Amino acid sequence: MKKILAFDLDHTLFDTVAFKHDLFLLFQKNGLPFEVAEKTYQEQIRLNNGNYSFSKHIRLLHEKYDFDTMSLEQAIQQFFTSDFTKYLLHSLNDLAAILKDYDTFIITKGDPDVQWAKIRQSKLNRILSEEQVVITDIKHEASIWKELNDNGGVYINDNWQETQHLMGLFPQMLFILYIRKDANKFYDPQTVTIPTFKTLDELKTFMV
């Protein structure tokens, strides 16, 4: 029986920082200052319980600013059908080599359309089926957490605070932390008490 493995998506498999930067540049090219796009993004996150919703972000912008809606929507539609493989933090081939020995899931939150676009346009869907992706689905997510804990599964993400909380809820699981390039903005890696990795070669040492 294969062991169960779950990944977070944003900042762990997908470079969301670079993705957001390019998205905000797109807003800027269509009449909205970069700073406005970034500020309203953060405001929308706060209003939506920490989750991003693209439609709510656009609605919030409409309430405060005047801009060419059609031009921006066309540009965004083109962006969301472009090649996102440049945002992958790890190569697909290397990921596939690790995942073949596990029943793997991605657990993520946010706007489903945005999250699916990240997965499909980055080609992650070539190594994971739709059934292996859980996006803002509380019931499905709860069943995956139970299965992970009951079977001593592995969960990998980049958020140390969230991981500490999950460790208290699911003591039978193995938690591994991805140390992202800007990790020092969020926590001191020296304080982390679980296995950490920066490359997939380092991750492989824990996946035995």
XYZ file of N, CA and C in Angstrom, residues 83-170:
264
model
N 1.459 30.129 -20.479
C 2.302 29.071 -19.917
C 2.761 29.466 -18.511
N 2.345 28.703 -17.514
C 2.733 28.979 -16.122
C 3.870 28.084 -15.641
N 4.463 27.310 -16.522
C 5.533 26.418 -16.056
C 6.706 27.208 -15.475
N 6.840 28.472 -15.880
C 7.930 29.298 -15.343
C 7.755 29.579 -13.862
N 6.544 29.363 -13.340
C 6.289 29.613 -11.925
C 6.488 28.370 -11.061
N 6.761 27.234 -11.668
C 6.995 26.030 -10.878
C 8.287 26.171 -10.076
N 8.223 25.801 -8.808
C 9.406 25.876 -7.952
C 10.290 24.645 -8.080
N 9.748 23.587 -8.678
C 10.488 22.341 -8.874
C 10.123 21.793 -10.256
N 11.016 21.068 -10.873
C 10.735 20.553 -12.202
C 9.677 19.451 -12.148
N 8.861 19.378 -13.179
C 7.819 18.359 -13.238
C 8.402 16.951 -13.209
N 9.498 16.740 -13.922
C 10.100 15.406 -13.977
C 10.588 14.964 -12.601
N 11.228 15.895 -11.870
C 11.725 15.560 -10.535
C 10.574 15.306 -9.564
N 9.523 16.103 -9.690
C 8.345 15.881 -8.856
C 7.717 14.524 -9.146
N 7.575 14.217 -10.430
C 6.967 12.956 -10.827
C 7.752 11.761 -10.284
N 9.066 11.890 -10.248
C 9.913 10.802 -9.758
C 9.646 10.518 -8.280
N 9.332 11.575 -7.519
C 9.017 11.403 -6.100
C 7.582 10.893 -5.915
N 6.659 11.475 -6.664
C 5.240 11.194 -6.450
C 4.827 9.787 -6.859
N 5.598 9.140 -7.730
C 5.196 7.809 -8.230
C 5.068 6.787 -7.117
N 5.740 6.997 -6.006
C 5.708 6.041 -4.904
C 4.669 6.397 -3.841
N 3.857 7.437 -4.096
C 2.896 7.911 -3.103
C 1.519 8.137 -3.726
N 0.485 8.010 -2.890
C -0.830 8.530 -3.236
C -0.801 10.009 -2.860
N -0.787 10.859 -3.863
C -0.473 12.281 -3.644
C -1.698 13.168 -3.836
N -1.760 14.217 -2.994
C -2.816 15.210 -3.094
C -2.218 16.607 -3.005
N -2.914 17.562 -3.602
C -2.651 18.978 -3.355
C -3.839 19.507 -2.561
N -3.557 20.159 -1.441
C -4.598 20.785 -0.625
C -4.362 22.284 -0.655
N -5.320 23.025 -1.198
C -5.125 24.466 -1.337
C -6.443 25.210 -1.153
N -6.340 26.499 -0.881
C -7.514 27.344 -0.698
C -7.451 28.509 -1.681
N -8.593 29.205 -1.828
C -8.634 30.366 -2.711
C -9.672 30.202 -3.798
N -9.646 31.110 -4.752
C -10.569 31.092 -5.869
C -10.319 29.827 -6.703
N -11.285 28.919 -6.804
C -11.050 27.669 -7.549
C -10.590 27.892 -8.978
N -11.149 28.896 -9.656
C -10.748 29.150 -11.045
C -9.280 29.537 -11.128
N -8.828 30.365 -10.187
C -7.427 30.791 -10.169
C -6.521 29.608 -9.840
N -6.904 28.829 -8.825
C -6.070 27.704 -8.418
C -5.994 26.625 -9.500
N -7.128 26.367 -10.164
C -7.095 25.395 -11.258
C -6.231 25.900 -12.413
N -6.288 27.205 -12.676
C -5.447 27.761 -13.744
C -3.968 27.560 -13.417
N -3.599 27.777 -12.168
C -2.209 27.562 -11.758
C -1.792 26.123 -12.011
N -2.665 25.194 -11.663
C -2.350 23.772 -11.804
C -2.294 23.360 -13.269
N -3.286 23.760 -14.040
C -3.351 23.332 -15.438
C -2.297 24.015 -16.300
N -2.128 25.325 -16.127
C -1.199 26.060 -16.983
C 0.260 25.823 -16.602
N 0.498 25.304 -15.407
C 1.863 24.932 -15.023
C 2.160 23.472 -15.359
N 1.141 22.772 -15.858
C 1.235 21.355 -16.267
C 1.296 20.400 -15.075
N 0.990 20.884 -13.872
C 0.925 19.974 -12.721
C -0.150 18.909 -12.919
N -1.161 19.222 -13.733
C -2.222 18.244 -13.987
C -1.734 17.070 -14.836
N -0.512 17.151 -15.340
C 0.046 16.013 -16.073
C 0.509 14.916 -15.122
N 0.766 15.285 -13.863
C 1.237 14.280 -12.905
C 0.251 14.073 -11.758
N -0.821 14.880 -11.725
C -1.859 14.731 -10.719
C -3.228 14.857 -11.385
N -4.132 13.956 -11.062
C -5.476 14.020 -11.634
C -6.326 15.018 -10.849
N -7.488 15.366 -11.394
C -8.392 16.303 -10.713
C -8.842 15.747 -9.366
N -8.969 14.436 -9.253
C -9.390 13.816 -8.001
C -8.327 13.973 -6.915
N -7.107 14.300 -7.308
C -6.018 14.452 -6.346
C -5.816 15.907 -5.913
N -6.706 16.780 -6.349
C -6.599 18.203 -6.017
C -7.810 18.621 -5.190
N -7.554 19.195 -4.015
C -8.620 19.641 -3.115
C -8.516 21.157 -2.988
N -9.542 21.872 -3.490
C -9.522 23.337 -3.473
C -10.739 23.845 -2.710
N -10.496 24.414 -1.530
C -11.548 25.038 -0.715
C -12.777 24.125 -0.635
N -12.527 22.873 -0.279
C -13.598 21.892 -0.133
C -13.453 21.286 1.268
N -14.184 21.841 2.223
C -13.985 21.491 3.629
C -14.217 20.004 3.886
N -15.283 19.433 3.323
C -15.606 18.037 3.568
C -14.531 17.113 3.000
N -14.140 17.361 1.739
C -13.110 16.535 1.111
C -11.777 16.694 1.837
N -11.458 17.935 2.191
C -10.196 18.203 2.881
C -10.146 17.467 4.214
N -11.252 17.473 4.946
C -11.293 16.790 6.245
C -11.025 15.294 6.092
N -11.563 14.694 5.034
C -11.351 13.267 4.816
C -9.888 12.973 4.483
N -9.241 13.887 3.747
C -7.820 13.701 3.412
C -6.956 13.827 4.664
N -7.257 14.823 5.509
C -6.484 14.985 6.750
C -6.607 13.738 7.621
N -7.820 13.196 7.710
C -8.021 11.987 8.524
C -7.214 10.827 7.960
N -7.263 10.673 6.642
C -6.526 9.581 6.010
C -5.021 9.759 6.201
N -4.553 10.990 6.071
C -3.132 11.270 6.286
C -2.716 10.903 7.704
N -3.517 11.316 8.688
C -3.173 11.062 10.082
C -3.275 9.578 10.427
N -4.338 8.915 9.970
C -4.543 7.500 10.292
C -3.449 6.620 9.714
N -2.858 7.061 8.591
C -1.866 6.230 7.899
C -0.442 6.775 8.003
N -0.228 7.734 8.912
C 1.123 8.282 9.074
C 1.634 8.947 7.818
N 0.734 9.673 7.135
C 1.102 10.327 5.886
C 2.002 11.535 6.064
N 2.364 12.133 4.938
C 3.317 13.250 4.910
C 2.617 14.496 4.369
N 2.821 15.626 5.047
C 2.288 16.899 4.548
C 3.434 17.888 4.403
N 3.470 18.567 3.248
C 4.572 19.480 2.924
C 4.003 20.847 2.587
N 4.447 21.867 3.305
C 4.085 23.240 2.944
C 5.199 24.198 3.351
N 4.942 25.504 3.209
C 5.982 26.506 3.487
C 5.674 27.336 4.722
N 4.522 27.096 5.362
C 4.038 27.972 6.426
C 4.264 27.315 7.791
N 5.253 27.816 8.511
C 5.620 27.208 9.799
C 4.515 27.385 10.844
N 3.880 28.557 10.885
C 2.813 28.778 11.858
C 1.639 27.827 11.612
N 1.233 27.700 10.374
C 0.150 26.775 10.043
C 0.533 25.339 10.379
N 1.784 24.988 10.092
C 2.249 23.633 10.361
C 2.219 23.328 11.849
N 2.633 24.284 12.680
C 2.595 24.074 14.125
C 1.169 23.783 14.588
N 0.208 24.500 14.038
C -1.198 24.270 14.380
C -1.636 22.860 13.950
N -1.274 22.472 12.730
C -1.669 21.164 12.216
C -1.006 20.022 12.983
N 0.205 20.248 13.457
C 0.908 19.217 14.219
C 0.150 18.848 15.484
N -0.512 19.850 16.065
C -1.305 19.579 17.266
C -2.567 18.796 16.967
N -3.104 18.966 15.759
C -4.341 18.291 15.379
C -4.103 16.875 14.857
N -2.937 16.685 14.203
C -2.672 15.401 13.527
C -1.295 14.871 13.947
